[in-house]
CSV table of C-alpha atoms in Angstrom, one decimal:
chain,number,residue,atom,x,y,z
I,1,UNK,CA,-32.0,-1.4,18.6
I,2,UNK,CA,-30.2,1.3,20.5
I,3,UNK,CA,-28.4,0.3,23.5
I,4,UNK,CA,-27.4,2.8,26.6
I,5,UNK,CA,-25.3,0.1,28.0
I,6,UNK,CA,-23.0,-2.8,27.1
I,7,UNK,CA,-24.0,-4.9,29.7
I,8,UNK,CA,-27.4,-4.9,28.5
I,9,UNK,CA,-26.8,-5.3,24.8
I,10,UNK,CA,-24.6,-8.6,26.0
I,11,UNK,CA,-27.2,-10.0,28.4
I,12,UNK,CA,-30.0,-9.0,25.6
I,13,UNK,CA,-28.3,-10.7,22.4
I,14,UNK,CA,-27.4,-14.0,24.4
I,15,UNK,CA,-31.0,-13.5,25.4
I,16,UNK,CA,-32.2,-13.6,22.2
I,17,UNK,CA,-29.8,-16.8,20.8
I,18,UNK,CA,-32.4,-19.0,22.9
I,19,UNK,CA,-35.0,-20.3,19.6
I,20,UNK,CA,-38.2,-18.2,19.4
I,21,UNK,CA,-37.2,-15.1,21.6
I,22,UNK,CA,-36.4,-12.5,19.3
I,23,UNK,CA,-34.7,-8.8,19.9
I,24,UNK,CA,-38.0,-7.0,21.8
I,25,UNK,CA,-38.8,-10.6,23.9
I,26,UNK,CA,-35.5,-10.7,25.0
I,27,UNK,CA,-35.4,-7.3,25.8
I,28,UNK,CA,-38.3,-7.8,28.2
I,29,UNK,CA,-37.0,-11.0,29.6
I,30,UNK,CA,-34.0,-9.1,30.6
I,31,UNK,CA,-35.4,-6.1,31.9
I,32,UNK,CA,-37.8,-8.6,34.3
I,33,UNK,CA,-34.6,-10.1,35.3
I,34,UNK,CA,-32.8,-6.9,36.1
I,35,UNK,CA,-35.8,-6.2,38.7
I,36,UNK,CA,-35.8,-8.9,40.5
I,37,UNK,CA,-33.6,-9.5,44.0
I,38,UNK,CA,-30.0,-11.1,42.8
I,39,UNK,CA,-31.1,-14.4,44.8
I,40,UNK,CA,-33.3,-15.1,42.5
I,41,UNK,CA,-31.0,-14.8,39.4
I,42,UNK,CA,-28.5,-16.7,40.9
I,43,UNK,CA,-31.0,-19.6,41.3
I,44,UNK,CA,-32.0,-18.8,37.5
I,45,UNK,CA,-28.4,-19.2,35.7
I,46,UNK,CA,-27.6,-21.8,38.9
I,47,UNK,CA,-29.6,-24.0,37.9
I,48,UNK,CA,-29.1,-23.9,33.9
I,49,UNK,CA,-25.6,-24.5,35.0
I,50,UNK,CA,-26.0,-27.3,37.1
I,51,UNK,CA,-27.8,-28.6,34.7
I,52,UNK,CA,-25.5,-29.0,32.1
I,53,UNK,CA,-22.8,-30.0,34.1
I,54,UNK,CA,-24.6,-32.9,36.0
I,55,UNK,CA,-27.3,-34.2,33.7
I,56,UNK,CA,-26.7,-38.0,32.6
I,57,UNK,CA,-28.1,-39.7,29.5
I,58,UNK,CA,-29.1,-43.1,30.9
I,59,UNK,CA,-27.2,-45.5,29.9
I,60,UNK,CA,-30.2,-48.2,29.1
I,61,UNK,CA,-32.5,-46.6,27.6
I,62,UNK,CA,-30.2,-43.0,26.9
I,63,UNK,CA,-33.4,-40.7,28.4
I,64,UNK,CA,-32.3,-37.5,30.4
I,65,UNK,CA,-31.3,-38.6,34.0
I,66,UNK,CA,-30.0,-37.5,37.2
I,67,UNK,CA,-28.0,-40.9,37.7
I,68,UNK,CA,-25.9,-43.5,35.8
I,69,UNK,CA,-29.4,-45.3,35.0
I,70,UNK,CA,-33.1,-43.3,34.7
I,71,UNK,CA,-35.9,-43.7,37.4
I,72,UNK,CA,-37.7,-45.6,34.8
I,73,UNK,CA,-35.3,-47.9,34.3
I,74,UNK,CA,-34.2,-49.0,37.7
I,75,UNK,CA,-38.2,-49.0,38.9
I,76,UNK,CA,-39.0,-52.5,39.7
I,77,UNK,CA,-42.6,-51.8,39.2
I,78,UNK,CA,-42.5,-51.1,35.5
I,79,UNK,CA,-42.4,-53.8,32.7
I,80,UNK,CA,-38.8,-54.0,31.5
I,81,UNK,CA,-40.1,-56.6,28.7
I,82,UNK,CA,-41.7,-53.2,27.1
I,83,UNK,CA,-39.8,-51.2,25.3
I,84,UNK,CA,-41.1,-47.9,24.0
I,85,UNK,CA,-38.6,-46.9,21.1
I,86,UNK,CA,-39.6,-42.8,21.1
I,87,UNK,CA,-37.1,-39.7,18.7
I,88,UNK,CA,-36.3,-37.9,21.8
I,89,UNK,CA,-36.9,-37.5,25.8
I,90,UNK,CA,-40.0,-35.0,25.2
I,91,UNK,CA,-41.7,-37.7,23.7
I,92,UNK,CA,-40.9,-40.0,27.4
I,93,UNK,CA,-42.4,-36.7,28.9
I,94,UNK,CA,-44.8,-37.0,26.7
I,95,UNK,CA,-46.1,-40.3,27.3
I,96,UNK,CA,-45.3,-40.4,31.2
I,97,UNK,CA,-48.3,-37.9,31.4
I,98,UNK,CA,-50.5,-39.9,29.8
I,99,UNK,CA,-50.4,-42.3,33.3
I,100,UNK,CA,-50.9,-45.5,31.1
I,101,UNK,CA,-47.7,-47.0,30.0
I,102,UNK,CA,-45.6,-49.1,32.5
I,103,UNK,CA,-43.0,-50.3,30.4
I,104,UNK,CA,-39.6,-48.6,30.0
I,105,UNK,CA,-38.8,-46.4,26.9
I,106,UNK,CA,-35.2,-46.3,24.5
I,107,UNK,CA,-34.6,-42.7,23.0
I,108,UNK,CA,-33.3,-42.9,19.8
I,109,UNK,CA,-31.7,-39.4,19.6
I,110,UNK,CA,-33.2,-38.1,16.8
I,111,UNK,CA,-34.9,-39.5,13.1
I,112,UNK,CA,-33.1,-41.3,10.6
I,113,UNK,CA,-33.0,-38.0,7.8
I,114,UNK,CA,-30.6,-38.3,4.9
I,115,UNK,CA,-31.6,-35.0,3.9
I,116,UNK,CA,-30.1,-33.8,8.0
I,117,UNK,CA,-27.6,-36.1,7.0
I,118,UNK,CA,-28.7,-38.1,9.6
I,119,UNK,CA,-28.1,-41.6,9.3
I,120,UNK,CA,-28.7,-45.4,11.3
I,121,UNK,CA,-24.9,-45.1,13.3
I,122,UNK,CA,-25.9,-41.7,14.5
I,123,UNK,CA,-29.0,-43.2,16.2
I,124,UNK,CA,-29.0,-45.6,19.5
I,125,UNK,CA,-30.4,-48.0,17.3
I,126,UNK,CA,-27.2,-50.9,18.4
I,127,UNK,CA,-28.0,-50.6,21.9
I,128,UNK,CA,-31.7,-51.5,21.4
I,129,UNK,CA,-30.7,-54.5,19.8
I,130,UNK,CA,-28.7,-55.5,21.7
I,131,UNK,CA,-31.5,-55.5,24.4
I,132,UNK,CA,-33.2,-57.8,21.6
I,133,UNK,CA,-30.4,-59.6,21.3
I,134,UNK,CA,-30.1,-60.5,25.0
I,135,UNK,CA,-33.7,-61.9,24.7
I,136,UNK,CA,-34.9,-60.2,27.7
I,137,UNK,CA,-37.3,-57.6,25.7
I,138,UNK,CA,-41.0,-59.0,24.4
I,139,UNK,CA,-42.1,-56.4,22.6
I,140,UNK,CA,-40.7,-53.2,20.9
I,141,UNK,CA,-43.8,-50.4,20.3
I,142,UNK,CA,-43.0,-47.8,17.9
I,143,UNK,CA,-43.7,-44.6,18.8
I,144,UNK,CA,-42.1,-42.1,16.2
I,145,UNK,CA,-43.5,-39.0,14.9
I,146,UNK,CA,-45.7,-40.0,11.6
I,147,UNK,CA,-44.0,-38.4,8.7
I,148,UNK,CA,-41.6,-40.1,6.2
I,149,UNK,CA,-38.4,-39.7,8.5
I,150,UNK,CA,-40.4,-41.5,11.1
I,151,UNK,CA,-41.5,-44.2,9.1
I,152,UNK,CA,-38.0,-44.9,8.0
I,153,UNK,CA,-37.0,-45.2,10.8
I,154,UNK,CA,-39.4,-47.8,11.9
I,155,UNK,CA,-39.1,-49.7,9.0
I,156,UNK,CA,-35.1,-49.9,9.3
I,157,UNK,CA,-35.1,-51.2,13.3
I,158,UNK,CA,-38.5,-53.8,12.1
I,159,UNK,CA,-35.8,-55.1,9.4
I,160,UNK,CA,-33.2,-55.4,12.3
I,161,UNK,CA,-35.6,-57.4,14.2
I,162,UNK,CA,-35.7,-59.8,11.9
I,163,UNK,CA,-35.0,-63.5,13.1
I,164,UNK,CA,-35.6,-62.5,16.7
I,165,UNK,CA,-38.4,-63.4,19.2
I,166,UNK,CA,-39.9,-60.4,19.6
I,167,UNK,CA,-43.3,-58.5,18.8
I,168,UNK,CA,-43.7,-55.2,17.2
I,169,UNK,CA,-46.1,-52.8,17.3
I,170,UNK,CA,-46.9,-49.2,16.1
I,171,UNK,CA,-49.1,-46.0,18.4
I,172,UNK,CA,-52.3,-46.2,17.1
I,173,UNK,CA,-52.7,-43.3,14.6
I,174,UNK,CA,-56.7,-42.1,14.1
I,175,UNK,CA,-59.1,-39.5,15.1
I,176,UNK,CA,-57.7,-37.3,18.1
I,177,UNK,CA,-60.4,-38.1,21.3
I,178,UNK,CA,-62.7,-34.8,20.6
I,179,UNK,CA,-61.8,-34.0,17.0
I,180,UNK,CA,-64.7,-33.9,14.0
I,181,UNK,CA,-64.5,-36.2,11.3
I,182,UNK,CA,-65.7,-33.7,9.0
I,183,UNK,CA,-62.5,-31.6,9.8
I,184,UNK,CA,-60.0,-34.7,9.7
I,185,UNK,CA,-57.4,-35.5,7.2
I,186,UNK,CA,-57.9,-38.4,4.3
I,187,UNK,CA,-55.2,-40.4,5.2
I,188,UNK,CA,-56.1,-40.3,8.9
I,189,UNK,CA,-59.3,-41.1,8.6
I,190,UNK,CA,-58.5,-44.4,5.6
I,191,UNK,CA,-56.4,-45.5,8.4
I,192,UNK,CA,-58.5,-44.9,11.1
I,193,UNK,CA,-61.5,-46.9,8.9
I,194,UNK,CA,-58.5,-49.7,8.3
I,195,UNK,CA,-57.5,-50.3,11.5
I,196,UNK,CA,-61.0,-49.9,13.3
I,197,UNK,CA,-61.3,-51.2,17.0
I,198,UNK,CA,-64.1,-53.8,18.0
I,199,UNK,CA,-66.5,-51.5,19.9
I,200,UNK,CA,-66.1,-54.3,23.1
I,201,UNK,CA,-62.3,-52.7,23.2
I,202,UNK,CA,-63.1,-49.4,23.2
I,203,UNK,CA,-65.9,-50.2,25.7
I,204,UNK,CA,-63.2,-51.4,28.2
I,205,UNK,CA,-60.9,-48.1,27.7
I,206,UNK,CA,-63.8,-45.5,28.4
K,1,UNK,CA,-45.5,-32.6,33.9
K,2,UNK,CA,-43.5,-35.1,34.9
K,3,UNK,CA,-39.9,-34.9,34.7
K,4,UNK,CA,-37.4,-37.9,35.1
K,5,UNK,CA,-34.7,-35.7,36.2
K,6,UNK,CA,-34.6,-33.2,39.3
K,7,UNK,CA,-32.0,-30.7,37.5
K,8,UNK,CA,-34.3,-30.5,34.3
K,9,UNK,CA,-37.1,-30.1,36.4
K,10,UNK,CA,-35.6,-27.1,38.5
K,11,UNK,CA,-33.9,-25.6,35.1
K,12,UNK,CA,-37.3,-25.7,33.9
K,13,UNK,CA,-39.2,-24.5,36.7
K,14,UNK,CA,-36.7,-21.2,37.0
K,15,UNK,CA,-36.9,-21.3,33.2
K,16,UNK,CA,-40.8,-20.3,33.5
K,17,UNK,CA,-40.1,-17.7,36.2
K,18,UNK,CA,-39.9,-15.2,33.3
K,19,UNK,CA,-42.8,-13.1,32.3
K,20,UNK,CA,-44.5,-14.6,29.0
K,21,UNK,CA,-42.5,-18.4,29.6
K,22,UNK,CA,-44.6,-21.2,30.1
K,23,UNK,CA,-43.8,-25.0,31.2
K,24,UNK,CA,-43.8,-25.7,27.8
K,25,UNK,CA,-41.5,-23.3,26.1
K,26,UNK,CA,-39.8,-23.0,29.1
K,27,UNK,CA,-38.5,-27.2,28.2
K,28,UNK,CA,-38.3,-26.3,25.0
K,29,UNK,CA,-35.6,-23.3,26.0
K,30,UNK,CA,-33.9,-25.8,28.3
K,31,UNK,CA,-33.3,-28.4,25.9
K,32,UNK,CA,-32.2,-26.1,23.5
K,33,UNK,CA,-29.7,-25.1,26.3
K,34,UNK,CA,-28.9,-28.4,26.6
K,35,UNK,CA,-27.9,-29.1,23.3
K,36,UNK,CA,-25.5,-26.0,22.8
K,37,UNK,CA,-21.9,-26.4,23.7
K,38,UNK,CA,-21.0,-25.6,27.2
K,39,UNK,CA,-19.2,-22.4,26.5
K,40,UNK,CA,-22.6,-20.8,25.0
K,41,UNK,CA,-24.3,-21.6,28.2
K,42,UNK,CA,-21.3,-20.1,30.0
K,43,UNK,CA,-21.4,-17.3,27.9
K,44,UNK,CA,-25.6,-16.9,28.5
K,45,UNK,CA,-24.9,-17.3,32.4
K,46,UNK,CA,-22.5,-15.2,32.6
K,47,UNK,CA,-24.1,-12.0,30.3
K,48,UNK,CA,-26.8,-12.3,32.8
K,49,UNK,CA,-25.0,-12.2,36.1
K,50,UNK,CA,-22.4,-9.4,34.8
K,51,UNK,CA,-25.5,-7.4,33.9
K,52,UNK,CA,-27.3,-8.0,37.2
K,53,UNK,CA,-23.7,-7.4,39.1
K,54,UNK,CA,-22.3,-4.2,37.4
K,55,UNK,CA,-24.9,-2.4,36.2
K,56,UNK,CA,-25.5,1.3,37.1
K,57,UNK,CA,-28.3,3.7,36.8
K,58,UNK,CA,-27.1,7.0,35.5
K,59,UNK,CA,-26.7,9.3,38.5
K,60,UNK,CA,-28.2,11.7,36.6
K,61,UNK,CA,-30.9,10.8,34.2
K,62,UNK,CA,-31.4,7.7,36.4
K,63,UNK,CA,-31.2,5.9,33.1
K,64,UNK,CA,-29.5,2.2,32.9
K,65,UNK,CA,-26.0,2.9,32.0
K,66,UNK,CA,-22.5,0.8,32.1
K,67,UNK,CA,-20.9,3.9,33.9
K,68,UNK,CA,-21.9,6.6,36.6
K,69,UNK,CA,-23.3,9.1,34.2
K,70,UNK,CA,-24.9,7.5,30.8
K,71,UNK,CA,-23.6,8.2,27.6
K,72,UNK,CA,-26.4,10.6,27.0
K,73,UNK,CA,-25.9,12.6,29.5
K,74,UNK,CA,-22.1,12.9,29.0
K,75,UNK,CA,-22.6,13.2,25.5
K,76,UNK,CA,-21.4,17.1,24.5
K,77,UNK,CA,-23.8,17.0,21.3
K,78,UNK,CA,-26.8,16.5,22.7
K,79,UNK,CA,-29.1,19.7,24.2
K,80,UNK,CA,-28.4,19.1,27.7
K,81,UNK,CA,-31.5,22.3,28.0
K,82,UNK,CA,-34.1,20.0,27.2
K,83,UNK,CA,-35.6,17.1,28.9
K,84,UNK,CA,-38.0,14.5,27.9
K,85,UNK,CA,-39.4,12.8,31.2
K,86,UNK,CA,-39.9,9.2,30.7
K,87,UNK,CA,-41.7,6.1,32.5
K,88,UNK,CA,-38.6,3.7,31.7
K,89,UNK,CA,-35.5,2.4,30.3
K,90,UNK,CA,-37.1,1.2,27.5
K,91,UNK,CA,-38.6,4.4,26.3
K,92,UNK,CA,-35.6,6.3,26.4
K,93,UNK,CA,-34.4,3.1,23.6
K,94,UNK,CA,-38.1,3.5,21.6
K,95,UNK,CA,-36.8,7.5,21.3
K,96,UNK,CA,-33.5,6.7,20.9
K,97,UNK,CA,-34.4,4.6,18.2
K,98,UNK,CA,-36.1,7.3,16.0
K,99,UNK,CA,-33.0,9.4,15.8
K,100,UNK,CA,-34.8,12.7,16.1
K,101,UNK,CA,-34.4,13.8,19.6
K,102,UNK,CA,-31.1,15.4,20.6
K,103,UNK,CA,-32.1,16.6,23.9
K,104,UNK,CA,-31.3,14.3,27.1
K,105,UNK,CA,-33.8,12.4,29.2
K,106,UNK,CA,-35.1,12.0,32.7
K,107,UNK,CA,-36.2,7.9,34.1
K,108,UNK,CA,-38.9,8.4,36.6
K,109,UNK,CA,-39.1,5.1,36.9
K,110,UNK,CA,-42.8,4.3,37.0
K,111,UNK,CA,-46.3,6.7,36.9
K,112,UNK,CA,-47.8,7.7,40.0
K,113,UNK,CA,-50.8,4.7,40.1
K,114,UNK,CA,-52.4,5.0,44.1
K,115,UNK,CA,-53.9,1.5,42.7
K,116,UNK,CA,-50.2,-0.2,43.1
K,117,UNK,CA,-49.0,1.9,46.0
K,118,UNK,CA,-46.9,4.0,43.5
K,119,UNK,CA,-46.9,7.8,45.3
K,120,UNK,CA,-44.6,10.6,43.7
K,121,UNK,CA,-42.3,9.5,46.7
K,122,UNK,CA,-41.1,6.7,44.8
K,123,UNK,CA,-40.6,7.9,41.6
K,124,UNK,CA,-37.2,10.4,40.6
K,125,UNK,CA,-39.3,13.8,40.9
K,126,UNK,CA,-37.5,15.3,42.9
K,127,UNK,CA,-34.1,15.0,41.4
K,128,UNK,CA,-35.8,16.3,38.1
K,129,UNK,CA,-37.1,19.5,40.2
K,130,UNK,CA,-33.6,20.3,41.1
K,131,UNK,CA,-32.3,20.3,37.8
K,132,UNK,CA,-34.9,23.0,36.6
K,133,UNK,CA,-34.1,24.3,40.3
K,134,UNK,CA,-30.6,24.8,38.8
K,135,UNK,CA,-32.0,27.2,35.7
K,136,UNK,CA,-29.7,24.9,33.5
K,137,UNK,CA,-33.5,23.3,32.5
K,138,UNK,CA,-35.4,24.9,29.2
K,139,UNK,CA,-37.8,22.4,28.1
K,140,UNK,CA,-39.6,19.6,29.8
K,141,UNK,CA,-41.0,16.9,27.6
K,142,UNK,CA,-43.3,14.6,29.0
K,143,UNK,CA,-43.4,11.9,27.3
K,144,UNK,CA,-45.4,9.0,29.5
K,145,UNK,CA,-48.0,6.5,28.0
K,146,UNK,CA,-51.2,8.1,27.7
K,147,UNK,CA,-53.2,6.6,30.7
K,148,UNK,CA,-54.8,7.8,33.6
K,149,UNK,CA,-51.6,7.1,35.4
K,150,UNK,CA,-49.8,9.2,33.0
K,151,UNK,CA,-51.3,12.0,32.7
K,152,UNK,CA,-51.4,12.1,36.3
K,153,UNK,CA,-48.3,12.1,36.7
K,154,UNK,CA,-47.8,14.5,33.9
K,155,UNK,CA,-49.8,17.2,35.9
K,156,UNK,CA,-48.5,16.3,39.4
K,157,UNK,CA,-44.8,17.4,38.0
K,158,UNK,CA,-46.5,20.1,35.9
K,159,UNK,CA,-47.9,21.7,38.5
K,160,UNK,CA,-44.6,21.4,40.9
K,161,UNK,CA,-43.0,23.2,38.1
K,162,UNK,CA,-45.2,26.2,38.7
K,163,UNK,CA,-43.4,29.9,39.4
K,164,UNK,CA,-40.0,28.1,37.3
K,165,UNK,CA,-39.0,29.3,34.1
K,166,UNK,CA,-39.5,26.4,31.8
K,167,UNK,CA,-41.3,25.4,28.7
K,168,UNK,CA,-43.4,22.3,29.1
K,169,UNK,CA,-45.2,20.2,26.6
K,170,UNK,CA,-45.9,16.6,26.2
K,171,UNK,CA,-45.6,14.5,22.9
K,172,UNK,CA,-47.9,14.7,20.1
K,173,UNK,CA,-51.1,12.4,20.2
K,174,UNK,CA,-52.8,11.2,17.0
K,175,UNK,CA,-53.3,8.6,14.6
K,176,UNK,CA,-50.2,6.8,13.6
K,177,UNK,CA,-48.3,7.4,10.2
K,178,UNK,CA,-49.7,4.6,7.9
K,179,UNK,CA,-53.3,3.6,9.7
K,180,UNK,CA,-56.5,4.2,8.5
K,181,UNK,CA,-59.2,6.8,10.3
K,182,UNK,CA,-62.0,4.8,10.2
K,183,UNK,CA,-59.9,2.7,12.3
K,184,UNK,CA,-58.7,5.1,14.9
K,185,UNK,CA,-60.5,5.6,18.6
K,186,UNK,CA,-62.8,8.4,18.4
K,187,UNK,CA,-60.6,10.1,21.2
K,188,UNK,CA,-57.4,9.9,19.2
K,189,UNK,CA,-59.2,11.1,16.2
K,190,UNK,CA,-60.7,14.0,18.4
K,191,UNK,CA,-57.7,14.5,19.9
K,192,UNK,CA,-55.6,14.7,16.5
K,193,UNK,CA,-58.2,17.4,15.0
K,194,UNK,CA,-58.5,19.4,17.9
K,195,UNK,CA,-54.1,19.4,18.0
K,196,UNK,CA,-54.3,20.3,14.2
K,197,UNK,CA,-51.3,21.3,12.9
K,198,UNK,CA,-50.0,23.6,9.9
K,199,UNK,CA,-50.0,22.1,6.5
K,200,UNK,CA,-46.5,23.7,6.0
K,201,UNK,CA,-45.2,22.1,9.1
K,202,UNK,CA,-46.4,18.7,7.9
K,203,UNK,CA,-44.3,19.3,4.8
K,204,UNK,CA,-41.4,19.6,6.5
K,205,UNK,CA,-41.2,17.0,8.3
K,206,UNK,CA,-41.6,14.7,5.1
């Protein structure tokens, strides 16, 4: 790509660092941004800036947060004796939208992935225990993404656990609300088959 | 969406200000940002604003350009005799990036469209009239996208040309190097019969 200007080249390549924007996107993104009043781009890179200067991790339960601890955890209304161990805070955001949980989460930070040389200590797997630990926690639900990382992942916290009172539970994993059978995968629907629901249950969810 | 912190939320929201961004990438772009290291964020913010802050239009292309007159336009190689009228920036960088043209360029800066209150007032006619006003002008180009709006524009500046000395002719129209013609619009197809061209022409161009 030819460039008239420096400027623009600059503002288009830093563009085009962001994941998924390529050369042409960014072009366009920065050519929108050129045309709009200067307020408004001062609000735009204001914002990114502030940001990454003032965002917190919480330091419970290590989601994104304005303050020392998250909304979720300082909300009296929620049940602090559920803990929802998710990979990372889009999963929180995830399952905040869904309106049905009421317990508080713990981010783990990532997947335990030998192959991302990713490993146990670089997880926040210590602070969950110690939540275990102080006996305050009654039940831990998993709630990591379904592939083999996942699953290690659960497996290695569950083998923490160990010798504590406390239950453990996984996300259901079956037939997506709307989806065909005909169309679903084999190992989703043996599970779905092996961990069937009595129909009084799903009665009560509808 | 809910969001458990008031700067993510706001990154976000000015995130998916841009044309094409939705709430969704625009989270995924922020927490991209929010994993980089504070200099590449700087270095993103600050492209942006010193683009926004010291960027020019060339005095007298009205192209985007670092410097009073563009590099084009300063530029003693290129045919300063002939000018190809553009809609915008980025069709002077689509020509540019063929390497053909030599001659320079004139931004209008839109087409006249009565439908989004665009008149010829408010596009750069008139300084392009004074330049073939000068008699330094040989050939006008006109190379806007073929639209109503285009070619309206095409014949509003043709026709103030009138009684001047100058060439005028607008780019070719026809089916594109490489697609098929029972593909093609019957107009383009019409079009490119009826704008035939010699065989021997062709072959020079290969």
């Amino acid at each position: 790509m030819e460039f008239s200007s420096k400027l623009l080249e600059n503002a288009v390549l830093e563009m085009s660092n962001l994941p998924g924007i390529g050369k042409r996107t960014a072009l366009r993104l920065v050519l929108h941004i050129l045309k709009q009043p200067m307020q408004n781009t001062t609000a735009f890179t204001q914002a990114i800036l502030d940001l990454k200067n003032n965002i917190k991790l919480c330091s419970s339960c290590h989601n994104i947060s304005d303050h020392e601890v998250c909304e979720i955890c300082t909300n009296p209304d929620r049940d602090h004796q559920t803990i929802c161990v998710v990979e990372d805070i889009r999963d929180v955001m995830a399952i905040e939208n869904t309106r049905t949980y009421k317990g508080i989460y713990h981010v783990l930070g990532g997947k335990i992935s030998p192959i991302d040389g990713v490993g146990p200590s670089q997880l926040k797997i210590t602070s969950l225990l110690e939540k275990v630990k102080q006996g305050t926690c009654k039940e831990i639900i998993f709630a990591l993404s379904s592939t083999i990382e996942g699953d290690t992942t659960n497996f290695y916290i569950y083998k923490q656990l160990k010798g504590f009172d406390v239950e453990t539970s996984t996300i259901a994993r079956g037939i997506a609300i709307g989806d065909e059978l005909e169309y679903a995968d084999e190992v989703t629907l043996g599970r779905s088959l092996l961990h069937r629901i009595p129909f009084e249950k799903t009665l009560k969810s509808l």
